[in-house]
Amino acid sequence: MENKMKRRNILKGLALLSSMALIPVRMFADMQAAFKTVTPEAALTELFGNLPMEQSDAVTLKIPDIAENGAVVPVTIFTDIEGVESISIIIDQNPNPLSASFTIGNEVFADVSTRVKMGKSSRVRAIVQTADKIYTTSREVKVTIGGCGG
Amino acid sequence: MAAIIKIRGKLKDGTAKMKALMPHPMETGTRRDPDGNIIPAHYIETVRCLKNDMEIMSAQWGPSVSKNPYFAFRVKNAVVGDRITITWQDNKGEASAGELILK
């Protein structure tokens, strides 16, 4: 019974996924290019063009100072800044620094958590985008065992 | 069929704290198998979150999001009975979804 329910939910979700109009808050094609860039600067340019950027204490980046396992590094980013459109995570020393980008709608708080892989010790940047400005804060994270090797 | 997304939600004072776990290999495309062959990249590219069928947020991911991704966020103006749906699509075109009614 429970399995059937789950199945139905999956099917319903998938139907939704395919029928849903893509909401182009930012074009997916642009994002693809940003994920392929190999420097943090290039990722920022690809994502935000020439939007002015400033360091801000209003952006909170929670991440361990020392990550014992680079394969699983918990990250939380939140802010009280009004009008947030997106939150991104950039890991400077990863082969492709852009790790994740979240599009924030009006019905959610600018508060996201996930887990990322880090190949080695690196500066990690939280990037908060509003309509006319980018706010960032960054932390140095020391990685004991890298999470990208094979 | 890809594994279902596990979702938990806690509603308090109109805010729903959502947590999702998405079983997925999240292969970077740089690792090698024991025979030295590159394991092809296989990772979730897009995540969408909906409240009562309305998109409220989305995420674009690269392969550096950890295996079996964890994702947490907070929904505003949430009430008992709201239906939260989370879906993902990966670079191979596979997809999955999960759903939760807030109580």
PDB file of C-alpha atoms in Angstrom:
ATOM      1  CA  MET A   1       0.000   0.000   0.000  1.00  0.00           C
ATOM      2  CA  GLU A   2       2.679   2.419   1.039  1.00  0.00           C
ATOM      3  CA  ASN A   3       4.750   1.550  -1.985  1.00  0.00           C
ATOM      4  CA  LYS A   4       1.818   2.199  -4.246  1.00  0.00           C
ATOM      5  CA  MET A   5       1.340   5.590  -2.667  1.00  0.00           C
ATOM      6  CA  LYS A   6       4.974   6.445  -3.183  1.00  0.00           C
ATOM      7  CA  ARG A   7       4.792   5.306  -6.779  1.00  0.00           C
ATOM      8  CA  ARG A   8       1.788   7.463  -7.384  1.00  0.00           C
ATOM      9  CA  ASN A   9       3.545  10.444  -5.877  1.00  0.00           C
ATOM     10  CA  ILE A  10       6.561   9.914  -8.066  1.00  0.00           C
ATOM     11  CA  LEU A  11       4.407   9.639 -11.149  1.00  0.00           C
ATOM     12  CA  LYS A  12       2.478  12.734 -10.215  1.00  0.00           C
ATOM     13  CA  GLY A  13       5.718  14.598  -9.636  1.00  0.00           C
ATOM     14  CA  LEU A  14       7.139  13.507 -12.947  1.00  0.00           C
ATOM     15  CA  ALA A  15       3.980  14.518 -14.772  1.00  0.00           C
ATOM     16  CA  LEU A  16       4.300  17.897 -13.115  1.00  0.00           C
ATOM     17  CA  LEU A  17       7.920  18.173 -14.109  1.00  0.00           C
ATOM     18  CA  SER A  18       7.210  17.577 -17.756  1.00  0.00           C
ATOM     19  CA  SER A  19       4.122  19.751 -17.934  1.00  0.00           C
ATOM     20  CA  MET A  20       5.600  22.665 -16.064  1.00  0.00           C
ATOM     21  CA  ALA A  21       6.537  25.704 -18.087  1.00  0.00           C
ATOM     22  CA  LEU A  22      10.197  26.419 -17.509  1.00  0.00           C
ATOM     23  CA  ILE A  23      10.481  29.515 -15.395  1.00  0.00           C
ATOM     24  CA  PRO A  24      13.425  31.350 -16.897  1.00  0.00           C
ATOM     25  CA  VAL A  25      14.477  33.341 -13.846  1.00  0.00           C
ATOM     26  CA  ARG A  26      17.908  32.944 -15.344  1.00  0.00           C
ATOM     27  CA  MET A  27      18.505  31.112 -18.579  1.00  0.00           C
ATOM     28  CA  PHE A  28      19.645  27.576 -18.075  1.00  0.00           C
ATOM     29  CA  ALA A  29      22.092  27.857 -20.984  1.00  0.00           C
ATOM     30  CA  ASP A  30      23.969  30.647 -19.204  1.00  0.00           C
ATOM     31  CA  MET A  31      24.129  28.567 -16.057  1.00  0.00           C
ATOM     32  CA  GLN A  32      25.638  25.654 -17.992  1.00  0.00           C
ATOM     33  CA  ALA A  33      28.480  27.899 -19.137  1.00  0.00           C
ATOM     34  CA  ALA A  34      29.021  29.178 -15.592  1.00  0.00           C
ATOM     35  CA  PHE A  35      29.378  25.626 -14.262  1.00  0.00           C
ATOM     36  CA  LYS A  36      32.086  24.919 -16.842  1.00  0.00           C
ATOM     37  CA  THR A  37      34.296  27.898 -15.972  1.00  0.00           C
ATOM     38  CA  VAL A  38      37.607  27.107 -14.266  1.00  0.00           C
ATOM     39  CA  THR A  39      38.224  30.274 -12.225  1.00  0.00           C
ATOM     40  CA  PRO A  40      36.010  31.962  -9.627  1.00  0.00           C
ATOM     41  CA  GLU A  41      36.271  35.264 -11.535  1.00  0.00           C
ATOM     42  CA  ALA A  42      35.053  33.657 -14.765  1.00  0.00           C
ATOM     43  CA  ALA A  43      32.160  31.994 -12.915  1.00  0.00           C
ATOM     44  CA  LEU A  44      31.131  35.357 -11.419  1.00  0.00           C
ATOM     45  CA  THR A  45      31.267  37.099 -14.803  1.00  0.00           C
ATOM     46  CA  GLU A  46      29.271  34.318 -16.448  1.00  0.00           C
ATOM     47  CA  LEU A  47      26.622  34.435 -13.712  1.00  0.00           C
ATOM     48  CA  PHE A  48      26.265  38.143 -13.086  1.00  0.00           C
ATOM     49  CA  GLY A  49      27.936  40.107 -15.886  1.00  0.00           C
ATOM     50  CA  ASN A  50      29.015  43.498 -14.535  1.00  0.00           C
ATOM     51  CA  LEU A  51      26.751  43.761 -11.505  1.00  0.00           C
ATOM     52  CA  PRO A  52      28.616  45.674  -8.764  1.00  0.00           C
ATOM     53  CA  MET A  53      29.881  43.441  -5.956  1.00  0.00           C
ATOM     54  CA  GLU A  54      30.571  44.205  -2.318  1.00  0.00           C
ATOM     55  CA  GLN A  55      31.754  42.270   0.712  1.00  0.00           C
ATOM     56  CA  SER A  56      28.920  42.150   3.224  1.00  0.00           C
ATOM     57  CA  ASP A  57      28.510  41.072   6.841  1.00  0.00           C
ATOM     58  CA  ALA A  58      24.795  40.722   6.092  1.00  0.00           C
ATOM     59  CA  VAL A  59      25.567  37.443   4.309  1.00  0.00           C
ATOM     60  CA  THR A  60      26.173  34.515   6.635  1.00  0.00           C
ATOM     61  CA  LEU A  61      28.180  31.543   5.413  1.00  0.00           C
ATOM     62  CA  LYS A  62      28.241  28.581   7.777  1.00  0.00           C
ATOM     63  CA  ILE A  63      30.876  26.002   6.873  1.00  0.00           C
ATOM     64  CA  PRO A  64      33.401  24.096   9.007  1.00  0.00           C
ATOM     65  CA  ASP A  65      36.894  25.667   9.317  1.00  0.00           C
ATOM     66  CA  ILE A  66      38.350  22.199   8.968  1.00  0.00           C
ATOM     67  CA  ALA A  67      36.639  19.614   6.776  1.00  0.00           C
ATOM     68  CA  GLU A  68      37.893  16.158   7.658  1.00  0.00           C
ATOM     69  CA  ASN A  69      36.166  14.628   4.657  1.00  0.00           C
ATOM     70  CA  GLY A  70      36.219  16.804   1.535  1.00  0.00           C
ATOM     71  CA  ALA A  71      33.552  14.628  -0.081  1.00  0.00           C
ATOM     72  CA  VAL A  72      30.879  15.899   2.290  1.00  0.00           C
ATOM     73  CA  VAL A  73      31.224  19.486   3.503  1.00  0.00           C
ATOM     74  CA  PRO A  74      28.019  20.964   4.952  1.00  0.00           C
ATOM     75  CA  VAL A  75      27.266  24.533   3.815  1.00  0.00           C
ATOM     76  CA  THR A  76      24.535  26.927   4.918  1.00  0.00           C
ATOM     77  CA  ILE A  77      24.053  30.395   3.457  1.00  0.00           C
ATOM     78  CA  PHE A  78      21.467  32.882   4.666  1.00  0.00           C
ATOM     79  CA  THR A  79      20.827  36.610   4.707  1.00  0.00           C
ATOM     80  CA  ASP A  80      18.241  39.209   5.730  1.00  0.00           C
ATOM     81  CA  ILE A  81      18.966  41.337   2.656  1.00  0.00           C
ATOM     82  CA  GLU A  82      15.718  42.240   0.839  1.00  0.00           C
ATOM     83  CA  GLY A  83      14.986  41.208  -2.734  1.00  0.00           C
ATOM     84  CA  VAL A  84      17.365  38.274  -3.002  1.00  0.00           C
ATOM     85  CA  GLU A  85      17.135  36.609  -6.408  1.00  0.00           C
ATOM     86  CA  SER A  86      19.796  33.954  -6.089  1.00  0.00           C
ATOM     87  CA  ILE A  87      22.363  32.400  -3.765  1.00  0.00           C
ATOM     88  CA  SER A  88      25.475  30.698  -5.160  1.00  0.00           C
ATOM     89  CA  ILE A  89      28.385  28.728  -3.744  1.00  0.00           C
ATOM     90  CA  ILE A  90      31.845  29.129  -5.267  1.00  0.00           C
ATOM     91  CA  ILE A  91      34.787  26.964  -4.157  1.00  0.00           C
ATOM     92  CA  ASP A  92      37.907  28.691  -5.515  1.00  0.00           C
ATOM     93  CA  GLN A  93      40.225  25.666  -5.709  1.00  0.00           C
ATOM     94  CA  ASN A  94      37.769  23.167  -7.216  1.00  0.00           C
ATOM     95  CA  PRO A  95      38.354  22.310 -10.916  1.00  0.00           C
ATOM     96  CA  ASN A  96      35.026  24.048 -11.672  1.00  0.00           C
ATOM     97  CA  PRO A  97      34.588  26.560  -8.831  1.00  0.00           C
ATOM     98  CA  LEU A  98      30.826  27.106  -9.171  1.00  0.00           C
ATOM     99  CA  SER A  99      29.193  24.360  -7.118  1.00  0.00           C
ATOM    100  CA  ALA A 100      25.540  25.309  -6.780  1.00  0.00           C
ATOM    101  CA  SER A 101      23.216  28.199  -7.509  1.00  0.00           C
ATOM    102  CA  PHE A 102      19.778  28.580  -5.936  1.00  0.00           C
ATOM    103  CA  THR A 103      17.046  30.763  -7.429  1.00  0.00           C
ATOM    104  CA  ILE A 104      15.119  32.346  -4.578  1.00  0.00           C
ATOM    105  CA  GLY A 105      11.426  33.168  -5.105  1.00  0.00           C
ATOM    106  CA  ASN A 106       9.241  35.437  -2.946  1.00  0.00           C
ATOM    107  CA  GLU A 107       7.730  32.484  -1.109  1.00  0.00           C
ATOM    108  CA  VAL A 108      10.990  31.225   0.413  1.00  0.00           C
ATOM    109  CA  PHE A 109      13.535  32.745   2.767  1.00  0.00           C
ATOM    110  CA  ALA A 110      17.044  33.487   1.513  1.00  0.00           C
ATOM    111  CA  ASP A 111      18.316  30.511   3.511  1.00  0.00           C
ATOM    112  CA  VAL A 112      19.665  27.333   1.904  1.00  0.00           C
ATOM    113  CA  SER A 113      21.740  24.392   3.091  1.00  0.00           C
ATOM    114  CA  THR A 114      23.453  21.625   1.171  1.00  0.00           C
ATOM    115  CA  ARG A 115      26.654  19.566   1.169  1.00  0.00           C
ATOM    116  CA  VAL A 116      29.518  20.006  -1.293  1.00  0.00           C
ATOM    117  CA  LYS A 117      32.725  18.289  -2.374  1.00  0.00           C
ATOM    118  CA  MET A 118      36.073  20.031  -1.945  1.00  0.00           C
ATOM    119  CA  GLY A 119      39.177  18.713  -3.701  1.00  0.00           C
ATOM    120  CA  LYS A 120      41.548  20.546  -1.373  1.00  0.00           C
ATOM    121  CA  SER A 121      41.754  23.429   1.072  1.00  0.00           C
ATOM    122  CA  SER A 122      40.158  26.484  -0.459  1.00  0.00           C
ATOM    123  CA  ARG A 123      38.433  29.776  -0.051  1.00  0.00           C
ATOM    124  CA  VAL A 124      34.658  29.260  -0.218  1.00  0.00           C
ATOM    125  CA  ARG A 125      32.450  32.162  -1.280  1.00  0.00           C
ATOM    126  CA  ALA A 126      28.761  32.759  -0.648  1.00  0.00           C
ATOM    127  CA  ILE A 127      27.275  34.970  -3.339  1.00  0.00           C
ATOM    128  CA  VAL A 128      23.919  36.683  -2.821  1.00  0.00           C
ATOM    129  CA  GLN A 129      22.402  38.395  -5.848  1.00  0.00           C
ATOM    130  CA  THR A 130      19.733  41.108  -5.853  1.00  0.00           C
ATOM    131  CA  ALA A 131      18.407  43.002  -8.878  1.00  0.00           C
ATOM    132  CA  ASP A 132      21.190  45.590  -8.833  1.00  0.00           C
ATOM    133  CA  LYS A 133      24.002  44.279  -6.650  1.00  0.00           C
ATOM    134  CA  ILE A 134      25.932  41.217  -5.504  1.00  0.00           C
ATOM    135  CA  TYR A 135      26.842  40.697  -1.860  1.00  0.00           C
ATOM    136  CA  THR A 136      29.525  38.207  -0.885  1.00  0.00           C
ATOM    137  CA  THR A 137      31.250  36.790   2.095  1.00  0.00           C
ATOM    138  CA  SER A 138      33.954  34.123   2.154  1.00  0.00           C
ATOM    139  CA  ARG A 139      35.663  31.661   4.482  1.00  0.00           C
ATOM    140  CA  GLU A 140      38.862  29.634   4.274  1.00  0.00           C
ATOM    141  CA  VAL A 141      38.237  25.911   4.667  1.00  0.00           C
ATOM    142  CA  LYS A 142      41.027  23.454   5.357  1.00  0.00           C
ATOM    143  CA  VAL A 143      40.440  20.023   3.867  1.00  0.00           C
ATOM    144  CA  THR A 144      42.162  17.007   5.420  1.00  0.00           C
ATOM    145  CA  ILE A 145      41.095  14.393   2.853  1.00  0.00           C
ATOM    146  CA  GLY A 146      40.041  15.648  -0.591  1.00  0.00           C
ATOM    147  CA  GLY A 147      36.688  14.708  -2.027  1.00  0.00           C
ATOM    148  CA  CYS A 148      37.190  14.934  -5.778  1.00  0.00           C
ATOM    149  CA  GLY A 149      39.999  12.435  -6.451  1.00  0.00           C
ATOM    150  CA  GLY A 150      39.550   8.932  -7.804  1.00  0.00           C
TER     151      GLY A 150
ATOM    152  CA  MET B   1      13.321   4.560 -12.102  1.00  0.00           C
ATOM    153  CA  ALA B   2      15.527   6.775  -9.998  1.00  0.00           C
ATOM    154  CA  ALA B   3      15.064   6.628  -6.247  1.00  0.00           C
ATOM    155  CA  ILE B   4      12.401   8.796  -4.654  1.00  0.00           C
ATOM    156  CA  ILE B   5      13.292  12.058  -2.902  1.00  0.00           C
ATOM    157  CA  LYS B   6      12.853  11.833   0.858  1.00  0.00           C
ATOM    158  CA  ILE B   7      11.306  14.986   2.261  1.00  0.00           C
ATOM    159  CA  ARG B   8      10.741  16.130   5.825  1.00  0.00           C
ATOM    160  CA  GLY B   9       8.955  19.317   6.781  1.00  0.00           C
ATOM    161  CA  LYS B  10       8.308  21.105  10.031  1.00  0.00           C
ATOM    162  CA  LEU B  11       5.672  23.828  10.156  1.00  0.00           C
ATOM    163  CA  LYS B  12       5.895  26.487  12.841  1.00  0.00           C
ATOM    164  CA  ASP B  13       4.416  29.994  12.933  1.00  0.00           C
ATOM    165  CA  GLY B  14       3.801  30.078   9.196  1.00  0.00           C
ATOM    166  CA  THR B  15       7.303  28.967   8.255  1.00  0.00           C
ATOM    167  CA  ALA B  16       8.002  25.479   6.959  1.00  0.00           C
ATOM    168  CA  LYS B  17      11.512  24.148   7.413  1.00  0.00           C
ATOM    169  CA  MET B  18      12.051  21.674   4.612  1.00  0.00           C
ATOM    170  CA  LYS B  19      14.772  19.049   4.360  1.00  0.00           C
ATOM    171  CA  ALA B  20      15.280  16.767   1.381  1.00  0.00           C
ATOM    172  CA  LEU B  21      17.574  13.828   0.688  1.00  0.00           C
ATOM    173  CA  MET B  22      18.006  12.728  -2.906  1.00  0.00           C
ATOM    174  CA  PRO B  23      19.672   9.366  -3.468  1.00  0.00           C
ATOM    175  CA  HIS B  24      21.987   9.950  -6.458  1.00  0.00           C
ATOM    176  CA  PRO B  25      25.613   8.992  -7.322  1.00  0.00           C
ATOM    177  CA  MET B  26      26.662  12.567  -8.261  1.00  0.00           C
ATOM    178  CA  GLU B  27      29.621  11.295 -10.306  1.00  0.00           C
ATOM    179  CA  THR B  28      32.017  14.077 -11.243  1.00  0.00           C
ATOM    180  CA  GLY B  29      33.295  12.477 -14.447  1.00  0.00           C
ATOM    181  CA  THR B  30      36.902  12.583 -13.221  1.00  0.00           C
ATOM    182  CA  ARG B  31      36.970   9.386 -11.143  1.00  0.00           C
ATOM    183  CA  ARG B  32      38.252   6.093 -12.565  1.00  0.00           C
ATOM    184  CA  ASP B  33      37.012   2.550 -11.963  1.00  0.00           C
ATOM    185  CA  PRO B  34      39.459  -0.194 -10.821  1.00  0.00           C
ATOM    186  CA  ASP B  35      40.371  -0.897 -14.499  1.00  0.00           C
ATOM    187  CA  GLY B  36      41.388   2.711 -15.065  1.00  0.00           C
ATOM    188  CA  ASN B  37      38.384   3.693 -17.155  1.00  0.00           C
ATOM    189  CA  ILE B  38      36.838   7.083 -16.467  1.00  0.00           C
ATOM    190  CA  ILE B  39      33.447   6.838 -14.786  1.00  0.00           C
ATOM    191  CA  PRO B  40      31.161   9.136 -16.823  1.00  0.00           C
ATOM    192  CA  ALA B  41      29.747  12.231 -15.171  1.00  0.00           C
ATOM    193  CA  HIS B  42      26.298  11.626 -13.724  1.00  0.00           C
ATOM    194  CA  TYR B  43      24.848  14.360 -11.560  1.00  0.00           C
ATOM    195  CA  ILE B  44      21.666  16.276 -10.775  1.00  0.00           C
ATOM    196  CA  GLU B  45      21.568  19.506 -12.786  1.00  0.00           C
ATOM    197  CA  THR B  46      18.240  21.018 -11.806  1.00  0.00           C
ATOM    198  CA  VAL B  47      16.072  20.892  -8.700  1.00  0.00           C
ATOM    199  CA  ARG B  48      12.638  22.500  -8.501  1.00  0.00           C
ATOM    200  CA  CYS B  49      10.551  23.143  -5.403  1.00  0.00           C
ATOM    201  CA  LEU B  50       6.820  23.775  -5.599  1.00  0.00           C
ATOM    202  CA  LYS B  51       4.157  24.764  -3.117  1.00  0.00           C
ATOM    203  CA  ASN B  52       0.703  23.667  -4.270  1.00  0.00           C
ATOM    204  CA  ASP B  53       2.034  23.303  -7.832  1.00  0.00           C
ATOM    205  CA  MET B  54       3.541  26.828  -7.894  1.00  0.00           C
ATOM    206  CA  GLU B  55       7.319  27.000  -8.281  1.00  0.00           C
ATOM    207  CA  ILE B  56       8.795  28.725  -5.233  1.00  0.00           C
ATOM    208  CA  MET B  57      12.486  28.076  -5.784  1.00  0.00           C
ATOM    209  CA  SER B  58      14.917  26.124  -7.929  1.00  0.00           C
ATOM    210  CA  ALA B  59      18.539  25.066  -7.870  1.00  0.00           C
ATOM    211  CA  GLN B  60      21.181  24.493 -10.508  1.00  0.00           C
ATOM    212  CA  TRP B  61      23.924  22.135  -9.445  1.00  0.00           C
ATOM    213  CA  GLY B  62      27.296  21.064 -10.752  1.00  0.00           C
ATOM    214  CA  PRO B  63      28.923  17.696 -10.006  1.00  0.00           C
ATOM    215  CA  SER B  64      30.605  19.105  -6.879  1.00  0.00           C
ATOM    216  CA  VAL B  65      27.422  18.799  -4.854  1.00  0.00           C
ATOM    217  CA  SER B  66      27.976  15.747  -2.625  1.00  0.00           C
ATOM    218  CA  LYS B  67      26.720  12.249  -3.373  1.00  0.00           C
ATOM    219  CA  ASN B  68      23.134  11.666  -2.228  1.00  0.00           C
ATOM    220  CA  PRO B  69      22.495  15.422  -2.017  1.00  0.00           C
ATOM    221  CA  TYR B  70      21.012  17.046   1.046  1.00  0.00           C
ATOM    222  CA  PHE B  71      19.046  20.214   0.526  1.00  0.00           C
ATOM    223  CA  ALA B  72      17.279  22.365   3.123  1.00  0.00           C
ATOM    224  CA  PHE B  73      15.289  25.576   2.749  1.00  0.00           C
ATOM    225  CA  ARG B  74      12.508  27.525   4.490  1.00  0.00           C
ATOM    226  CA  VAL B  75       9.095  28.290   3.010  1.00  0.00           C
ATOM    227  CA  LYS B  76       7.205  31.497   3.892  1.00  0.00           C
ATOM    228  CA  ASN B  77       3.433  31.780   4.389  1.00  0.00           C
ATOM    229  CA  ALA B  78       3.027  28.048   4.875  1.00  0.00           C
ATOM    230  CA  VAL B  79      -0.155  26.544   6.305  1.00  0.00           C
ATOM    231  CA  VAL B  80      -1.366  23.073   7.257  1.00  0.00           C
ATOM    232  CA  GLY B  81      -2.315  21.177   4.109  1.00  0.00           C
ATOM    233  CA  ASP B  82       0.181  22.916   1.807  1.00  0.00           C
ATOM    234  CA  ARG B  83       1.669  20.429  -0.610  1.00  0.00           C
ATOM    235  CA  ILE B  84       5.434  20.762  -1.114  1.00  0.00           C
ATOM    236  CA  THR B  85       6.845  18.988  -4.160  1.00  0.00           C
ATOM    237  CA  ILE B  86      10.529  18.627  -5.004  1.00  0.00           C
ATOM    238  CA  THR B  87      11.747  17.298  -8.340  1.00  0.00           C
ATOM    239  CA  TRP B  88      15.173  16.807  -9.887  1.00  0.00           C
ATOM    240  CA  GLN B  89      16.534  16.178 -13.345  1.00  0.00           C
ATOM    241  CA  ASP B  90      20.072  14.953 -14.025  1.00  0.00           C
ATOM    242  CA  ASN B  91      22.515  15.290 -16.902  1.00  0.00           C
ATOM    243  CA  LYS B  92      21.374  11.952 -18.339  1.00  0.00           C
ATOM    244  CA  GLY B  93      17.764  13.116 -18.481  1.00  0.00           C
ATOM    245  CA  GLU B  94      16.669  10.975 -15.544  1.00  0.00           C
ATOM    246  CA  ALA B  95      14.232  12.524 -13.089  1.00  0.00           C
ATOM    247  CA  SER B  96      12.628  11.908  -9.736  1.00  0.00           C
ATOM    248  CA  ALA B  97      10.254  13.604  -7.346  1.00  0.00           C
ATOM    249  CA  GLY B  98       8.974  13.603  -3.803  1.00  0.00           C
ATOM    250  CA  GLU B  99       6.048  15.202  -2.084  1.00  0.00           C
ATOM    251  CA  LEU B 100       4.890  16.139   1.387  1.00  0.00           C
ATOM    252  CA  ILE B 101       1.682  17.584   2.823  1.00  0.00           C
ATOM    253  CA  LEU B 102       2.464  19.962   5.687  1.00  0.00           C
ATOM    254  CA  LYS B 103       0.777  19.210   8.999  1.00  0.00           C
TER     255      LYS B 103
END
